[in-house]
Amino acid sequence: MMKTKIELLWDELRNKRDTSLITNSEFLLLRVNTKGSHIINAGIADSGKLMLALEVDIRPPDIGLETRSLVYFRHQRANGKWLMVLRLDGDELEQVFGRLCQDLIDEAEQVITQTKLISLFQNRLSLWKKLFQMGNNGCLEKYQVKGLIAELLALQSLLGDTNDQMEEAVYAWVGPLKRDQDFVFVDRAIEVKAIAPSVEHVGISSIDQLDSKDPLELWIFTLQDASPSDLTSICIIDLVTDLEGQLAKAGHRLLSQFRRLLLESGYIEQECYEAYRFNLKECSKYHVVEGFPRLTHLSLPTGIARASYSIALSAMDPFRQGE
């Protein structure tokens, strides 16, 4: 996997650190964006720990980070300007840190004022916390990858050809925001599930998932495990890259929203995801209407507030779309 620009600068700083005398509590900086309106630096501390430093004119806010791997601090320079500094304290998360920092740098290029830059910095950190608190070196578990692939395949089929259609689909994708359904449009909602070929039931995690005031559809993607060497199968890295290529044509704002939703999902591109590949065997779509086998708030006995359950796939056959 190719290194990002900031990762290459960190390598350069490591070499400089080996030949330069850095005293305690000092650090070396290299500017990442030589032509940008904001000064953003790659950095390395005297301890060898990697850093990202954004320069601003005003005293930046204090930001609490509840993670042992990532440290945030403010540093005032001799010229009176301030640095907002992120330091990575866990070497095992270096690749994650590099991808996240590059994402922040790319987004900062679209921001005009320092106030908005600081706001972007704060918002990104709130998303990063999830990744650094996940364990497993910031990688999603296999079942989570499978579920996210199903949502991305659904998104891909909903994008359409025009910018308006793409925007509608991306902003309808609310699964990463933990809404009741994965896609919520003005006139309908879609719940997405991923199952293995041998499965005879599909799990429903809450009453609300199949209980909607709007017309509701259930899309079930049957995904079969594939060998990491099977390059014809689906890898989430390739799928995300394809979607980014499509959305980039509609403008940076839409691409930025998509990437933000990926972060909300806990996904950032890493080598660990190359091990997870799937073959799409089938996509079944169902109308969730009167008579569909489901639990609703109106159908529950008095006193039942929460429930998760499974539905037999065979019981849904009469509601399959196109039949």
Short mmCIF file of C-alpha atoms in Angstrom, two decimals:
data_model
loop_
_atom_site.label_atom_id
_atom_site.label_comp_id
_atom_site.label_asym_id
_atom_site.label_seq_id
_atom_site.Cartn_x
_atom_site.Cartn_y
_atom_site.Cartn_z
CA MET A 1 0.00 0.00 0.00
CA MET A 2 1.42 3.38 -1.03
CA LYS A 3 2.42 5.80 1.69
CA THR A 4 0.66 9.14 2.01
CA LYS A 5 2.53 12.42 1.65
CA ILE A 6 2.74 12.96 5.39
CA GLU A 7 4.10 9.44 5.93
CA LEU A 8 6.90 10.17 3.46
CA LEU A 9 7.68 13.38 5.34
CA TRP A 10 7.82 11.46 8.62
CA ASP A 11 10.39 9.14 7.04
CA GLU A 12 12.41 12.20 6.05
CA LEU A 13 12.15 13.58 9.57
CA ARG A 14 13.32 10.28 11.04
CA ASN A 15 16.49 10.58 8.97
CA LYS A 16 16.96 14.19 10.09
CA ARG A 17 16.44 13.20 13.70
CA ASP A 18 19.23 10.64 13.40
CA THR A 19 21.65 13.35 12.27
CA SER A 20 20.32 16.30 14.30
CA LEU A 21 20.54 16.97 18.00
CA ILE A 22 17.03 17.35 19.42
CA THR A 23 16.98 18.23 23.09
CA ASN A 24 14.30 17.12 25.52
CA SER A 25 10.76 18.36 24.75
CA GLU A 26 11.76 19.69 21.32
CA PHE A 27 10.61 18.54 17.91
CA LEU A 28 11.38 18.87 14.21
CA LEU A 29 8.77 20.11 11.73
CA LEU A 30 8.40 19.97 7.95
CA ARG A 31 5.60 21.84 6.22
CA VAL A 32 3.27 19.55 4.29
CA ASN A 33 1.41 22.06 2.13
CA THR A 34 3.95 24.57 0.84
CA LYS A 35 1.36 26.43 -1.25
CA GLY A 36 -1.71 26.19 0.99
CA SER A 37 -3.34 29.05 2.86
CA HIS A 38 -2.81 27.26 6.18
CA ILE A 39 0.50 26.08 7.63
CA ILE A 40 0.31 22.35 8.36
CA ASN A 41 3.40 20.44 9.44
CA ALA A 42 4.56 16.88 9.79
CA GLY A 43 6.58 16.55 12.96
CA ILE A 44 8.75 14.25 15.03
CA ALA A 45 9.41 14.60 18.75
CA ASP A 46 12.71 14.09 20.55
CA SER A 47 11.37 10.65 21.54
CA GLY A 48 10.81 9.73 17.89
CA LYS A 49 7.04 9.91 18.18
CA LEU A 50 5.17 11.17 15.13
CA MET A 51 3.24 14.43 15.12
CA LEU A 52 0.88 16.60 13.12
CA ALA A 53 1.01 20.34 13.85
CA LEU A 54 -1.38 23.01 12.55
CA GLU A 55 -0.32 26.64 12.97
CA VAL A 56 -2.93 29.25 13.92
CA ASP A 57 -2.79 32.90 14.98
CA ILE A 58 -5.07 32.64 18.01
CA ARG A 59 -4.88 30.49 21.12
CA PRO A 60 -6.60 27.21 20.12
CA PRO A 61 -9.11 25.44 22.36
CA ASP A 62 -8.24 22.64 24.72
CA ILE A 63 -9.55 19.32 23.40
CA GLY A 64 -9.97 16.26 25.59
CA LEU A 65 -8.94 12.94 24.07
CA GLU A 66 -9.93 9.79 25.94
CA THR A 67 -7.31 7.59 24.32
CA ARG A 68 -3.85 6.50 25.37
CA SER A 69 -2.55 6.27 21.81
CA LEU A 70 -3.20 9.86 20.76
CA VAL A 71 -2.15 13.03 22.59
CA TYR A 72 -3.27 16.57 21.83
CA PHE A 73 -1.50 19.66 23.13
CA ARG A 74 -1.05 23.36 22.33
CA HIS A 75 2.33 24.98 21.85
CA GLN A 76 3.07 28.70 21.50
CA ARG A 77 5.95 29.52 19.18
CA ALA A 78 8.53 32.28 19.61
CA ASN A 79 6.73 34.41 17.00
CA GLY A 80 3.54 34.36 19.08
CA LYS A 81 1.66 31.94 16.85
CA TRP A 82 0.20 28.70 18.15
CA LEU A 83 0.50 25.06 17.13
CA MET A 84 -2.32 22.57 17.52
CA VAL A 85 -0.36 19.36 17.89
CA LEU A 86 -1.35 15.71 17.67
CA ARG A 87 1.23 13.16 18.80
CA LEU A 88 0.96 9.42 18.25
CA ASP A 89 2.06 7.42 21.29
CA GLY A 90 1.31 3.95 19.89
CA ASP A 91 3.59 2.71 17.09
CA GLU A 92 1.18 -0.07 16.11
CA LEU A 93 -1.30 2.57 14.91
CA GLU A 94 1.14 4.49 12.71
CA GLN A 95 -0.58 3.54 9.45
CA VAL A 96 -3.98 4.59 10.84
CA PHE A 97 -2.51 7.87 12.09
CA GLY A 98 -0.94 8.56 8.71
CA ARG A 99 -4.19 8.00 6.79
CA LEU A 100 -6.19 10.11 9.22
CA CYS A 101 -3.69 12.97 9.17
CA GLN A 102 -3.63 12.97 5.38
CA ASP A 103 -7.43 13.04 5.34
CA LEU A 104 -7.36 16.08 7.63
CA ILE A 105 -4.75 17.79 5.46
CA ASP A 106 -6.80 17.19 2.31
CA GLU A 107 -9.93 18.58 3.96
CA ALA A 108 -8.04 21.61 5.31
CA GLU A 109 -7.23 22.66 1.75
CA GLN A 110 -10.94 23.31 1.23
CA VAL A 111 -11.25 25.52 4.33
CA ILE A 112 -10.70 29.27 4.04
CA THR A 113 -10.65 30.73 7.57
CA GLN A 114 -8.67 29.66 10.63
CA THR A 115 -11.90 29.49 12.62
CA LYS A 116 -13.21 26.85 10.23
CA LEU A 117 -9.84 25.09 10.28
CA ILE A 118 -10.00 24.79 14.07
CA SER A 119 -13.59 23.55 13.84
CA LEU A 120 -12.56 20.95 11.24
CA PHE A 121 -9.72 19.83 13.53
CA GLN A 122 -12.11 19.40 16.47
CA ASN A 123 -14.71 17.54 14.43
CA ARG A 124 -12.16 15.16 12.98
CA LEU A 125 -10.74 14.37 16.42
CA SER A 126 -14.17 13.38 17.69
CA LEU A 127 -14.37 10.85 14.83
CA TRP A 128 -10.81 9.64 15.34
CA LYS A 129 -11.51 8.70 18.95
CA LYS A 130 -13.56 5.71 17.77
CA LEU A 131 -10.69 4.33 15.72
CA PHE A 132 -8.13 4.72 18.49
CA GLN A 133 -10.44 3.19 21.10
CA MET A 134 -11.46 0.20 18.97
CA GLY A 135 -8.48 -2.02 19.66
CA ASN A 136 -7.47 -4.48 16.94
CA ASN A 137 -5.05 -1.80 15.65
CA GLY A 138 -7.94 0.34 14.45
CA CYS A 139 -9.36 -2.36 12.15
CA LEU A 140 -13.00 -3.36 11.99
CA GLU A 141 -13.87 -6.99 12.71
CA LYS A 142 -14.67 -9.23 9.76
CA TYR A 143 -18.44 -9.22 10.39
CA GLN A 144 -18.36 -5.41 10.55
CA VAL A 145 -16.50 -5.24 7.24
CA LYS A 146 -19.07 -7.56 5.69
CA GLY A 147 -21.95 -5.39 6.89
CA LEU A 148 -20.26 -2.21 5.67
CA ILE A 149 -19.61 -3.76 2.26
CA ALA A 150 -23.34 -4.52 1.97
CA GLU A 151 -24.19 -0.88 2.74
CA LEU A 152 -21.60 0.33 0.23
CA LEU A 153 -22.95 -1.99 -2.47
CA ALA A 154 -26.41 -0.61 -1.77
CA LEU A 155 -25.07 2.94 -2.01
CA GLN A 156 -23.35 2.13 -5.28
CA SER A 157 -26.61 0.90 -6.79
CA LEU A 158 -28.46 4.02 -5.57
CA LEU A 159 -26.04 6.65 -6.87
CA GLY A 160 -27.58 7.10 -10.29
CA ASP A 161 -25.96 9.10 -13.09
CA THR A 162 -26.56 12.73 -12.16
CA ASN A 163 -25.00 14.86 -9.44
CA ASP A 164 -28.41 15.34 -7.83
CA GLN A 165 -28.99 11.59 -7.66
CA MET A 166 -25.55 11.04 -6.14
CA GLU A 167 -26.14 13.73 -3.54
CA GLU A 168 -29.53 12.30 -2.63
CA ALA A 169 -28.05 8.81 -2.16
CA VAL A 170 -25.03 9.88 -0.09
CA TYR A 171 -27.06 12.08 2.25
CA ALA A 172 -29.68 9.33 2.58
CA TRP A 173 -26.98 6.95 3.87
CA VAL A 174 -27.45 7.23 7.63
CA GLY A 175 -26.41 3.72 8.70
CA PRO A 176 -23.06 5.01 10.06
CA LEU A 177 -25.02 7.50 12.20
CA LYS A 178 -26.85 4.62 13.95
CA ARG A 179 -30.29 5.53 12.63
CA ASP A 180 -33.09 2.95 12.59
CA GLN A 181 -32.62 2.19 8.86
CA ASP A 182 -29.45 2.38 6.76
CA PHE A 183 -30.89 4.68 4.08
CA VAL A 184 -33.60 7.26 4.66
CA PHE A 185 -34.93 9.16 1.65
CA VAL A 186 -37.75 11.70 1.55
CA ASP A 187 -40.25 9.09 0.39
CA ARG A 188 -38.83 5.73 1.52
CA ALA A 189 -36.36 3.93 3.78
CA ILE A 190 -34.08 0.95 3.12
CA GLU A 191 -32.64 -1.47 5.65
CA VAL A 192 -29.56 -3.41 4.46
CA LYS A 193 -28.39 -6.81 5.70
CA ALA A 194 -25.46 -9.08 4.85
CA ILE A 195 -25.72 -12.85 5.21
CA ALA A 196 -23.73 -15.96 4.28
CA PRO A 197 -25.04 -18.38 1.59
CA SER A 198 -25.78 -21.11 4.15
CA VAL A 199 -27.95 -18.89 6.35
CA GLU A 200 -31.70 -19.52 6.51
CA HIS A 201 -32.58 -16.57 8.76
CA VAL A 202 -31.77 -12.87 8.87
CA GLY A 203 -31.27 -11.06 12.16
CA ILE A 204 -33.17 -7.89 13.06
CA SER A 205 -31.49 -5.99 15.89
CA SER A 206 -34.39 -3.83 17.07
CA ILE A 207 -38.13 -3.27 16.75
CA ASP A 208 -37.57 0.04 14.97
CA GLN A 209 -35.46 -1.48 12.21
CA LEU A 210 -38.49 -2.78 10.30
CA ASP A 211 -41.05 -0.38 11.74
CA SER A 212 -41.21 2.81 9.69
CA LYS A 213 -43.92 5.33 8.86
CA ASP A 214 -42.46 5.66 5.36
CA PRO A 215 -42.50 2.92 2.69
CA LEU A 216 -39.79 0.47 3.74
CA GLU A 217 -37.62 -1.99 1.83
CA LEU A 218 -35.29 -4.71 3.09
CA TRP A 219 -32.24 -5.46 0.95
CA ILE A 220 -30.30 -8.64 1.74
CA PHE A 221 -26.85 -9.16 0.23
CA THR A 222 -25.61 -12.74 0.24
CA LEU A 223 -21.82 -12.53 0.55
CA GLN A 224 -19.61 -15.61 0.41
CA ASP A 225 -16.11 -15.65 1.90
CA ALA A 226 -13.40 -15.56 -0.76
CA SER A 227 -9.68 -16.19 -0.72
CA PRO A 228 -7.43 -13.12 -0.30
CA SER A 229 -5.80 -14.20 -3.57
CA ASP A 230 -9.12 -14.06 -5.46
CA LEU A 231 -8.73 -10.66 -7.09
CA THR A 232 -12.11 -10.94 -8.82
CA SER A 233 -13.88 -10.85 -5.45
CA ILE A 234 -14.95 -7.77 -3.49
CA CYS A 235 -12.44 -6.05 -1.22
CA ILE A 236 -13.66 -3.06 0.78
CA ILE A 237 -10.55 -1.06 -0.16
CA ASP A 238 -11.31 -1.39 -3.88
CA LEU A 239 -15.01 -0.74 -3.34
CA VAL A 240 -14.34 2.48 -1.44
CA THR A 241 -11.85 3.60 -4.10
CA ASP A 242 -14.42 3.02 -6.85
CA LEU A 243 -17.07 4.99 -4.95
CA GLU A 244 -14.67 7.83 -4.27
CA GLY A 245 -13.90 8.00 -7.98
CA GLN A 246 -17.60 8.27 -8.82
CA LEU A 247 -18.34 10.86 -6.14
CA ALA A 248 -15.31 13.00 -6.98
CA LYS A 249 -17.01 13.83 -10.29
CA ALA A 250 -19.86 15.45 -8.34
CA GLY A 251 -17.54 17.74 -6.38
CA HIS A 252 -15.47 17.77 -3.20
CA ARG A 253 -18.38 18.44 -0.83
CA LEU A 254 -20.03 15.12 -1.64
CA LEU A 255 -16.75 13.23 -1.49
CA SER A 256 -16.02 14.83 1.88
CA GLN A 257 -19.41 13.75 3.24
CA PHE A 258 -18.79 10.18 2.07
CA ARG A 259 -15.39 10.06 3.75
CA ARG A 260 -16.85 11.48 6.95
CA LEU A 261 -19.46 8.71 6.97
CA LEU A 262 -16.72 6.11 6.49
CA LEU A 263 -14.96 7.51 9.56
CA GLU A 264 -18.26 7.36 11.45
CA SER A 265 -18.37 3.67 10.47
CA GLY A 266 -14.90 3.16 11.94
CA TYR A 267 -13.25 2.63 8.54
CA ILE A 268 -9.96 4.04 7.34
CA GLU A 269 -7.95 2.37 4.57
CA GLN A 270 -5.46 -0.15 6.00
CA GLU A 271 -3.63 -3.25 4.85
CA CYS A 272 -5.59 -5.41 7.31
CA TYR A 273 -8.65 -5.17 5.04
CA GLU A 274 -6.85 -6.90 2.17
CA ALA A 275 -7.43 -10.19 4.02
CA TYR A 276 -11.21 -9.86 3.82
CA ARG A 277 -12.73 -10.64 0.43
CA PHE A 278 -16.23 -11.71 -0.55
CA ASN A 279 -18.14 -12.87 -3.60
CA LEU A 280 -21.60 -11.39 -4.08
CA LYS A 281 -23.92 -14.33 -4.70
CA GLU A 282 -27.26 -12.54 -4.63
CA CYS A 283 -29.07 -9.35 -3.66
CA SER A 284 -32.69 -9.93 -2.64
CA LYS A 285 -35.01 -6.95 -2.17
CA TYR A 286 -38.28 -7.08 -0.25
CA HIS A 287 -41.23 -4.76 0.29
CA VAL A 288 -41.87 -4.47 4.03
CA VAL A 289 -45.63 -4.02 3.95
CA GLU A 290 -48.70 -5.32 5.76
CA GLY A 291 -48.35 -9.05 6.31
CA PHE A 292 -44.54 -9.03 6.23
CA PRO A 293 -43.14 -11.19 9.07
CA ARG A 294 -41.86 -8.58 11.51
CA LEU A 295 -42.34 -7.04 14.93
CA THR A 296 -43.76 -3.54 15.26
CA HIS A 297 -44.50 -1.40 18.28
CA LEU A 298 -48.22 -1.82 17.69
CA SER A 299 -47.98 -5.62 17.54
CA LEU A 300 -45.93 -6.07 20.72
CA PRO A 301 -47.54 -7.25 23.94
CA THR A 302 -47.85 -4.60 26.63
CA GLY A 303 -44.64 -4.20 28.60
CA ILE A 304 -42.22 -5.27 25.86
CA ALA A 305 -39.98 -2.28 25.15
CA ARG A 306 -37.07 -3.85 23.27
CA ALA A 307 -36.58 -6.93 21.14
CA SER A 308 -34.21 -8.48 18.62
CA TYR A 309 -35.33 -11.38 16.46
CA SER A 310 -34.70 -13.45 13.34
CA ILE A 311 -36.88 -13.90 10.27
CA ALA A 312 -36.89 -17.04 8.14
CA LEU A 313 -35.87 -16.15 4.60
CA SER A 314 -38.52 -18.48 3.20
CA ALA A 315 -41.25 -16.52 5.01
CA MET A 316 -40.28 -13.38 3.11
CA ASP A 317 -40.57 -14.88 -0.38
CA PRO A 318 -44.08 -13.50 -1.09
CA PHE A 319 -42.74 -9.99 -0.53
CA ARG A 320 -39.74 -10.20 -2.83
CA GLN A 321 -39.57 -7.36 -5.34
CA GLY A 322 -40.21 -8.28 -8.95
CA GLU A 323 -42.12 -11.44 -8.14
#
